[in-house]
Amino acid sequence: MEQLNLNLPQQFWAIAKPFWVGDQKWRVRGLLLLVVVLSLGYTGLSVVLNNQRGALISALSAQDEARFWQVIVVFAGVLVIYAPLFAGYVYLRDRLGLKWRNWLTNYVMDRYFENRAFYRVNHAEANTGANSEAQIDNPDQRIAEDVKSFTQESLTLLLAVVDSLLAIAAFGGVLWSISKSLIVFLVLYALVGTLATVGIFGKKLVQLNFDQIKKEADFRFGLVRVRENAEAIAFYQGEGREAEQLKGRFSQVFDNFKRLLFWELNLNAFSNAYEFIPFILPAIVVAPGIFAGELEVGKVSEAQGAFIRVFFSLNLIVARFQSLATFGAGVQRLFSFSSALDQPTQEQPITEQSQGEQSLMVPLDGLQADQSEPQVLPAIAAPPISTIPTSTIQTETAAMLALESMTLQTPNRQRTLIKQLSLQLLPGEGLLVKGPSGCGKSSLLRAIAGLWQTGSGKVKRPPLSDMLFLPQRPYMILGTLRDQILYPKLGVEMAEAQLQEILARVNLANLQEQHGGFDTEQDWSEVLSLGEQQRLIFARLLLNQPAYAILDEATSALDTQNEALLYEQLQSSGITYLSVGHRPTLD
């Protein structure tokens, strides 16, 4: 982001529009209207309070005791109404912001998980290249922090504009009645200050704020990554490397914030000098009338109060420029994230050849190695040209799993992993996919799941709701032991005896006793060993009973005895499965 974003209003409205024109539009518009009405009310009362303050000084200078106490009574009466009115305005404004945040957060999260957009967004680097502008950093922060900032700051700034317009209309009339020249000077003064602020400080502050948000998020992500991989780092004794990397990220945060403080210092020096001049200007303009006896002394205070309110209303950009810069950076981050959710990652043409030739070995007659010789499928190096059409693998719903002339490439089209592969897996059969590390075994499963579609050919498979994928590294959700077994169908009612029977089938008969029962909540990825986790997700598989199971080295952490037990259970369950592995014991 190297310059001021002139498309910021359009980007803002693209994010805000669904809330204000959606199903709840009349309710939220009504609430906004009520907030504006309260703003109108307390602005009008502010004019009355300002006038009474001037009258108070005039009564004192004239030594008019009766008028003095009359002004005190009126001032106190107005204040009794003004205080709760303003408090109600702030409360309803914040409630509307909270309602908007709740709606927008759920709206963004629905789109984040729709059509597995979260996978595309989090793998943007692999799809588009590390230096691509399409890469979305820290989507978690954009959902949690940028949405919060967007909704709260939007209402604050919008209502600040409304308040400013009301103040200009209300207090402008007061100024006009006192001195017309004050109005003319005020408009010119505010205009010059706004142009100077935007021209001198605008581009730099917006850029620094944008960078600060990103660098802070990167630093937090590094800390979270250390927490999630603490054991592996300890085994490798890599704490020195991790500490240096985190210190490097924090150094970037520190250096950027130091530059930001310097520019804020310059802005504050300019804005403070610029904003204090209006405190003495009304007295200078009104003084001749007071010295001539044409105006009361209280008119100085009245003119000064009105002048300052109108000045700060016209001077909204200068007074709030730092918050506007931060807000603008947040809008751009949220808009780019929203755009990434709407559009799949753009694919790039092939630019280089694949590294070496590898192969997939696929025994087409199942896991019994003596039934058939493996079919060897050599990988074909990509041609060194960039004119290959950007075709995609087509996915079709069918009663069985089959591949028809499927060629699979990496998402950036820089490597061809599989060339013209055709196979079918009929209900009740098992299929083992073998091959050296890096030849594309796991990528084949991504293509079947629809995560990778770069290439050509066709994938026929049952609906994903009838399939269950078991990755090499088990996914342990946040929840109870019962949740771990039932996932992803957490709403299913299951008796503890049935859960116990499933655990016994995968050699985890005492697991619930060791951890306090099925309703115990723990960090299961930390509590259980990798082998226990792999057996637990096999229990998940046997309990869910999908039509097809896809296993990506799902028993790699198990000894041969437990591995044989799990595959015996899988074969006896009647589930059709495709398994990736390279152990000889799987043949």
PDB file of N, CA and C in Angstrom, residues 495-561:
ATOM      1  N   ALA A 495     -24.652 -43.834  23.543  1.00  0.00           N
ATOM      2  CA  ALA A 495     -24.495 -44.330  24.900  1.00  0.00           C
ATOM      3  C   ALA A 495     -23.028 -44.581  25.210  1.00  0.00           C
ATOM      4  N   GLU A 496     -22.662 -44.439  26.492  1.00  0.00           N
ATOM      5  CA  GLU A 496     -21.270 -44.633  26.883  1.00  0.00           C
ATOM      6  C   GLU A 496     -20.796 -46.056  26.627  1.00  0.00           C
ATOM      7  N   ALA A 497     -21.728 -47.021  26.716  1.00  0.00           N
ATOM      8  CA  ALA A 497     -21.351 -48.420  26.448  1.00  0.00           C
ATOM      9  C   ALA A 497     -20.901 -48.589  25.007  1.00  0.00           C
ATOM     10  N   GLN A 498     -21.574 -47.887  24.067  1.00  0.00           N
ATOM     11  CA  GLN A 498     -21.182 -47.959  22.660  1.00  0.00           C
ATOM     12  C   GLN A 498     -19.824 -47.293  22.439  1.00  0.00           C
ATOM     13  N   LEU A 499     -19.609 -46.169  23.109  1.00  0.00           N
ATOM     14  CA  LEU A 499     -18.316 -45.492  22.992  1.00  0.00           C
ATOM     15  C   LEU A 499     -17.200 -46.362  23.559  1.00  0.00           C
ATOM     16  N   GLN A 500     -17.491 -47.019  24.673  1.00  0.00           N
ATOM     17  CA  GLN A 500     -16.508 -47.890  25.284  1.00  0.00           C
ATOM     18  C   GLN A 500     -16.155 -49.057  24.370  1.00  0.00           C
ATOM     19  N   GLU A 501     -17.170 -49.609  23.701  1.00  0.00           N
ATOM     20  CA  GLU A 501     -16.957 -50.747  22.798  1.00  0.00           C
ATOM     21  C   GLU A 501     -16.089 -50.336  21.610  1.00  0.00           C
ATOM     22  N   ILE A 502     -16.304 -49.115  21.100  1.00  0.00           N
ATOM     23  CA  ILE A 502     -15.512 -48.616  19.974  1.00  0.00           C
ATOM     24  C   ILE A 502     -14.054 -48.431  20.388  1.00  0.00           C
ATOM     25  N   LEU A 503     -13.836 -47.872  21.586  1.00  0.00           N
ATOM     26  CA  LEU A 503     -12.462 -47.675  22.056  1.00  0.00           C
ATOM     27  C   LEU A 503     -11.744 -49.006  22.247  1.00  0.00           C
ATOM     28  N   ALA A 504     -12.467 -50.008  22.721  1.00  0.00           N
ATOM     29  CA  ALA A 504     -11.854 -51.328  22.909  1.00  0.00           C
ATOM     30  C   ALA A 504     -11.415 -51.920  21.577  1.00  0.00           C
ATOM     31  N   ARG A 505     -12.158 -51.644  20.515  1.00  0.00           N
ATOM     32  CA  ARG A 505     -11.833 -52.193  19.200  1.00  0.00           C
ATOM     33  C   ARG A 505     -10.532 -51.612  18.641  1.00  0.00           C
ATOM     34  N   VAL A 506     -10.118 -50.429  19.138  1.00  0.00           N
ATOM     35  CA  VAL A 506      -8.878 -49.815  18.649  1.00  0.00           C
ATOM     36  C   VAL A 506      -7.796 -49.848  19.730  1.00  0.00           C
ATOM     37  N   ASN A 507      -7.979 -50.745  20.724  1.00  0.00           N
ATOM     38  CA  ASN A 507      -6.982 -50.954  21.775  1.00  0.00           C
ATOM     39  C   ASN A 507      -6.795 -49.714  22.651  1.00  0.00           C
ATOM     40  N   LEU A 508      -7.909 -49.037  22.966  1.00  0.00           N
ATOM     41  CA  LEU A 508      -7.908 -47.903  23.893  1.00  0.00           C
ATOM     42  C   LEU A 508      -8.978 -48.110  24.967  1.00  0.00           C
ATOM     43  N   ALA A 509      -9.103 -49.334  25.457  1.00  0.00           N
ATOM     44  CA  ALA A 509     -10.222 -49.691  26.333  1.00  0.00           C
ATOM     45  C   ALA A 509     -10.254 -48.874  27.617  1.00  0.00           C
ATOM     46  N   ASN A 510      -9.125 -48.472  28.136  1.00  0.00           N
ATOM     47  CA  ASN A 510      -9.075 -47.781  29.427  1.00  0.00           C
ATOM     48  C   ASN A 510      -8.909 -46.262  29.298  1.00  0.00           C
ATOM     49  N   LEU A 511      -9.062 -45.748  28.099  1.00  0.00           N
ATOM     50  CA  LEU A 511      -8.769 -44.329  27.873  1.00  0.00           C
ATOM     51  C   LEU A 511      -9.670 -43.422  28.701  1.00  0.00           C
ATOM     52  N   GLN A 512     -10.983 -43.714  28.725  1.00  0.00           N
ATOM     53  CA  GLN A 512     -11.900 -42.835  29.458  1.00  0.00           C
ATOM     54  C   GLN A 512     -11.659 -42.899  30.959  1.00  0.00           C
ATOM     55  N   GLU A 513     -11.239 -44.049  31.463  1.00  0.00           N
ATOM     56  CA  GLU A 513     -10.950 -44.163  32.894  1.00  0.00           C
ATOM     57  C   GLU A 513      -9.697 -43.372  33.263  1.00  0.00           C
ATOM     58  N   GLN A 514      -8.718 -43.392  32.394  1.00  0.00           N
ATOM     59  CA  GLN A 514      -7.464 -42.694  32.668  1.00  0.00           C
ATOM     60  C   GLN A 514      -7.641 -41.175  32.695  1.00  0.00           C
ATOM     61  N   HIS A 515      -8.674 -40.683  32.015  1.00  0.00           N
ATOM     62  CA  HIS A 515      -8.838 -39.228  31.883  1.00  0.00           C
ATOM     63  C   HIS A 515     -10.141 -38.711  32.475  1.00  0.00           C
ATOM     64  N   GLY A 516     -10.779 -39.506  33.331  1.00  0.00           N
ATOM     65  CA  GLY A 516     -11.930 -38.982  34.076  1.00  0.00           C
ATOM     66  C   GLY A 516     -13.258 -39.079  33.381  1.00  0.00           C
ATOM     67  N   GLY A 517     -13.386 -39.906  32.361  1.00  0.00           N
ATOM     68  CA  GLY A 517     -14.685 -40.096  31.714  1.00  0.00           C
ATOM     69  C   GLY A 517     -14.789 -39.424  30.367  1.00  0.00           C
ATOM     70  N   PHE A 518     -15.911 -39.712  29.690  1.00  0.00           N
ATOM     71  CA  PHE A 518     -16.109 -39.224  28.321  1.00  0.00           C
ATOM     72  C   PHE A 518     -16.393 -37.725  28.251  1.00  0.00           C
ATOM     73  N   ASP A 519     -16.790 -37.114  29.374  1.00  0.00           N
ATOM     74  CA  ASP A 519     -17.151 -35.690  29.344  1.00  0.00           C
ATOM     75  C   ASP A 519     -16.028 -34.804  29.878  1.00  0.00           C
ATOM     76  N   THR A 520     -14.844 -35.361  30.000  1.00  0.00           N
ATOM     77  CA  THR A 520     -13.688 -34.579  30.433  1.00  0.00           C
ATOM     78  C   THR A 520     -13.163 -33.729  29.280  1.00  0.00           C
ATOM     79  N   GLU A 521     -12.900 -32.462  29.558  1.00  0.00           N
ATOM     80  CA  GLU A 521     -12.326 -31.561  28.553  1.00  0.00           C
ATOM     81  C   GLU A 521     -10.846 -31.360  28.837  1.00  0.00           C
ATOM     82  N   GLN A 522     -10.021 -31.628  27.844  1.00  0.00           N
ATOM     83  CA  GLN A 522      -8.578 -31.423  27.957  1.00  0.00           C
ATOM     84  C   GLN A 522      -8.032 -31.027  26.594  1.00  0.00           C
ATOM     85  N   ASP A 523      -6.766 -30.615  26.599  1.00  0.00           N
ATOM     86  CA  ASP A 523      -6.070 -30.372  25.337  1.00  0.00           C
ATOM     87  C   ASP A 523      -5.552 -31.723  24.859  1.00  0.00           C
ATOM     88  N   TRP A 524      -6.391 -32.440  24.099  1.00  0.00           N
ATOM     89  CA  TRP A 524      -6.114 -33.836  23.768  1.00  0.00           C
ATOM     90  C   TRP A 524      -4.885 -33.993  22.887  1.00  0.00           C
ATOM     91  N   SER A 525      -4.570 -32.993  22.100  1.00  0.00           N
ATOM     92  CA  SER A 525      -3.362 -33.088  21.274  1.00  0.00           C
ATOM     93  C   SER A 525      -2.098 -33.066  22.124  1.00  0.00           C
ATOM     94  N   GLU A 526      -2.191 -32.550  23.367  1.00  0.00           N
ATOM     95  CA  GLU A 526      -1.058 -32.534  24.276  1.00  0.00           C
ATOM     96  C   GLU A 526      -1.088 -33.725  25.234  1.00  0.00           C
ATOM     97  N   VAL A 527      -2.298 -34.131  25.626  1.00  0.00           N
ATOM     98  CA  VAL A 527      -2.446 -35.204  26.613  1.00  0.00           C
ATOM     99  C   VAL A 527      -2.140 -36.575  26.015  1.00  0.00           C
ATOM    100  N   LEU A 528      -2.589 -36.812  24.772  1.00  0.00           N
ATOM    101  CA  LEU A 528      -2.439 -38.123  24.140  1.00  0.00           C
ATOM    102  C   LEU A 528      -1.182 -38.170  23.287  1.00  0.00           C
ATOM    103  N   SER A 529      -0.552 -39.320  23.236  1.00  0.00           N
ATOM    104  CA  SER A 529       0.575 -39.519  22.326  1.00  0.00           C
ATOM    105  C   SER A 529       0.058 -39.567  20.893  1.00  0.00           C
ATOM    106  N   LEU A 530       0.982 -39.426  19.928  1.00  0.00           N
ATOM    107  CA  LEU A 530       0.574 -39.456  18.530  1.00  0.00           C
ATOM    108  C   LEU A 530      -0.055 -40.800  18.183  1.00  0.00           C
ATOM    109  N   GLY A 531       0.494 -41.901  18.727  1.00  0.00           N
ATOM    110  CA  GLY A 531      -0.095 -43.211  18.470  1.00  0.00           C
ATOM    111  C   GLY A 531      -1.499 -43.331  19.034  1.00  0.00           C
ATOM    112  N   GLU A 532      -1.738 -42.782  20.229  1.00  0.00           N
ATOM    113  CA  GLU A 532      -3.083 -42.799  20.813  1.00  0.00           C
ATOM    114  C   GLU A 532      -4.036 -41.941  19.991  1.00  0.00           C
ATOM    115  N   GLN A 533      -3.544 -40.830  19.501  1.00  0.00           N
ATOM    116  CA  GLN A 533      -4.387 -39.976  18.668  1.00  0.00           C
ATOM    117  C   GLN A 533      -4.788 -40.697  17.380  1.00  0.00           C
ATOM    118  N   GLN A 534      -3.854 -41.419  16.755  1.00  0.00           N
ATOM    119  CA  GLN A 534      -4.170 -42.130  15.521  1.00  0.00           C
ATOM    120  C   GLN A 534      -5.185 -43.256  15.775  1.00  0.00           C
ATOM    121  N   ARG A 535      -5.050 -43.937  16.912  1.00  0.00           N
ATOM    122  CA  ARG A 535      -6.044 -44.966  17.242  1.00  0.00           C
ATOM    123  C   ARG A 535      -7.402 -44.327  17.536  1.00  0.00           C
ATOM    124  N   LEU A 536      -7.371 -43.141  18.158  1.00  0.00           N
ATOM    125  CA  LEU A 536      -8.629 -42.471  18.484  1.00  0.00           C
ATOM    126  C   LEU A 536      -9.385 -42.047  17.231  1.00  0.00           C
ATOM    127  N   ILE A 537      -8.669 -41.571  16.216  1.00  0.00           N
ATOM    128  CA  ILE A 537      -9.395 -41.177  15.004  1.00  0.00           C
ATOM    129  C   ILE A 537      -9.864 -42.406  14.221  1.00  0.00           C
ATOM    130  N   PHE A 538      -9.236 -43.569  14.428  1.00  0.00           N
ATOM    131  CA  PHE A 538      -9.785 -44.799  13.860  1.00  0.00           C
ATOM    132  C   PHE A 538     -11.096 -45.139  14.553  1.00  0.00           C
ATOM    133  N   ALA A 539     -11.175 -44.893  15.865  1.00  0.00           N
ATOM    134  CA  ALA A 539     -12.436 -45.070  16.578  1.00  0.00           C
ATOM    135  C   ALA A 539     -13.493 -44.126  16.005  1.00  0.00           C
ATOM    136  N   ARG A 540     -13.070 -42.912  15.688  1.00  0.00           N
ATOM    137  CA  ARG A 540     -13.958 -41.934  15.045  1.00  0.00           C
ATOM    138  C   ARG A 540     -14.479 -42.476  13.711  1.00  0.00           C
ATOM    139  N   LEU A 541     -13.584 -43.111  12.956  1.00  0.00           N
ATOM    140  CA  LEU A 541     -13.953 -43.680  11.665  1.00  0.00           C
ATOM    141  C   LEU A 541     -14.946 -44.827  11.823  1.00  0.00           C
ATOM    142  N   LEU A 542     -14.683 -45.729  12.746  1.00  0.00           N
ATOM    143  CA  LEU A 542     -15.558 -46.887  12.939  1.00  0.00           C
ATOM    144  C   LEU A 542     -16.919 -46.461  13.469  1.00  0.00           C
ATOM    145  N   LEU A 543     -16.963 -45.393  14.251  1.00  0.00           N
ATOM    146  CA  LEU A 543     -18.228 -44.930  14.809  1.00  0.00           C
ATOM    147  C   LEU A 543     -19.072 -44.194  13.778  1.00  0.00           C
ATOM    148  N   ASN A 544     -18.429 -43.367  12.950  1.00  0.00           N
ATOM    149  CA  ASN A 544     -19.168 -42.594  11.948  1.00  0.00           C
ATOM    150  C   ASN A 544     -19.630 -43.449  10.769  1.00  0.00           C
ATOM    151  N   GLN A 545     -18.920 -44.546  10.481  1.00  0.00           N
ATOM    152  CA  GLN A 545     -19.289 -45.468   9.415  1.00  0.00           C
ATOM    153  C   GLN A 545     -19.597 -44.770   8.083  1.00  0.00           C
ATOM    154  N   PRO A 546     -18.616 -44.035   7.527  1.00  0.00           N
ATOM    155  CA  PRO A 546     -18.840 -43.419   6.214  1.00  0.00           C
ATOM    156  C   PRO A 546     -18.841 -44.481   5.117  1.00  0.00           C
ATOM    157  N   ALA A 547     -19.365 -44.132   3.967  1.00  0.00           N
ATOM    158  CA  ALA A 547     -19.350 -45.076   2.850  1.00  0.00           C
ATOM    159  C   ALA A 547     -17.912 -45.286   2.364  1.00  0.00           C
ATOM    160  N   TYR A 548     -17.116 -44.216   2.346  1.00  0.00           N
ATOM    161  CA  TYR A 548     -15.723 -44.278   1.898  1.00  0.00           C
ATOM    162  C   TYR A 548     -14.826 -43.621   2.942  1.00  0.00           C
ATOM    163  N   ALA A 549     -13.664 -44.189   3.155  1.00  0.00           N
ATOM    164  CA  ALA A 549     -12.653 -43.612   4.032  1.00  0.00           C
ATOM    165  C   ALA A 549     -11.372 -43.402   3.233  1.00  0.00           C
ATOM    166  N   ILE A 550     -10.750 -42.245   3.429  1.00  0.00           N
ATOM    167  CA  ILE A 550      -9.490 -41.909   2.759  1.00  0.00           C
ATOM    168  C   ILE A 550      -8.448 -41.714   3.845  1.00  0.00           C
ATOM    169  N   LEU A 551      -7.392 -42.553   3.831  1.00  0.00           N
ATOM    170  CA  LEU A 551      -6.394 -42.558   4.905  1.00  0.00           C
ATOM    171  C   LEU A 551      -5.030 -42.130   4.356  1.00  0.00           C
ATOM    172  N   ASP A 552      -4.472 -41.082   4.951  1.00  0.00           N
ATOM    173  CA  ASP A 552      -3.170 -40.582   4.536  1.00  0.00           C
ATOM    174  C   ASP A 552      -2.136 -40.961   5.593  1.00  0.00           C
ATOM    175  N   GLU A 553      -1.541 -42.153   5.430  1.00  0.00           N
ATOM    176  CA  GLU A 553      -0.559 -42.672   6.400  1.00  0.00           C
ATOM    177  C   GLU A 553      -1.085 -42.515   7.824  1.00  0.00           C
ATOM    178  N   ALA A 554      -2.341 -42.930   8.009  1.00  0.00           N
ATOM    179  CA  ALA A 554      -3.044 -42.711   9.262  1.00  0.00           C
ATOM    180  C   ALA A 554      -2.565 -43.608  10.391  1.00  0.00           C
ATOM    181  N   THR A 555      -1.646 -44.554  10.108  1.00  0.00           N
ATOM    182  CA  THR A 555      -1.106 -45.438  11.147  1.00  0.00           C
ATOM    183  C   THR A 555       0.408 -45.336  11.249  1.00  0.00           C
ATOM    184  N   SER A 556       0.980 -44.230  10.788  1.00  0.00           N
ATOM    185  CA  SER A 556       2.435 -44.096  10.695  1.00  0.00           C
ATOM    186  C   SER A 556       3.122 -44.115  12.057  1.00  0.00           C
ATOM    187  N   ALA A 557       2.401 -43.751  13.131  1.00  0.00           N
ATOM    188  CA  ALA A 557       3.010 -43.696  14.457  1.00  0.00           C
ATOM    189  C   ALA A 557       2.776 -44.971  15.265  1.00  0.00           C
ATOM    190  N   LEU A 558       2.144 -45.988  14.651  1.00  0.00           N
ATOM    191  CA  LEU A 558       1.783 -47.204  15.386  1.00  0.00           C
ATOM    192  C   LEU A 558       2.783 -48.334  15.130  1.00  0.00           C
ATOM    193  N   ASP A 559       2.869 -49.223  16.081  1.00  0.00           N
ATOM    194  CA  ASP A 559       3.639 -50.444  15.864  1.00  0.00           C
ATOM    195  C   ASP A 559       2.855 -51.356  14.926  1.00  0.00           C
ATOM    196  N   THR A 560       3.527 -52.364  14.377  1.00  0.00           N
ATOM    197  CA  THR A 560       2.889 -53.221  13.371  1.00  0.00           C
ATOM    198  C   THR A 560       1.694 -53.980  13.932  1.00  0.00           C
ATOM    199  N   GLN A 561       1.738 -54.336  15.216  1.00  0.00           N
ATOM    200  CA  GLN A 561       0.624 -55.087  15.798  1.00  0.00           C
ATOM    201  C   GLN A 561      -0.639 -54.228  15.874  1.00  0.00           C
TER     202      GLN A 561
END
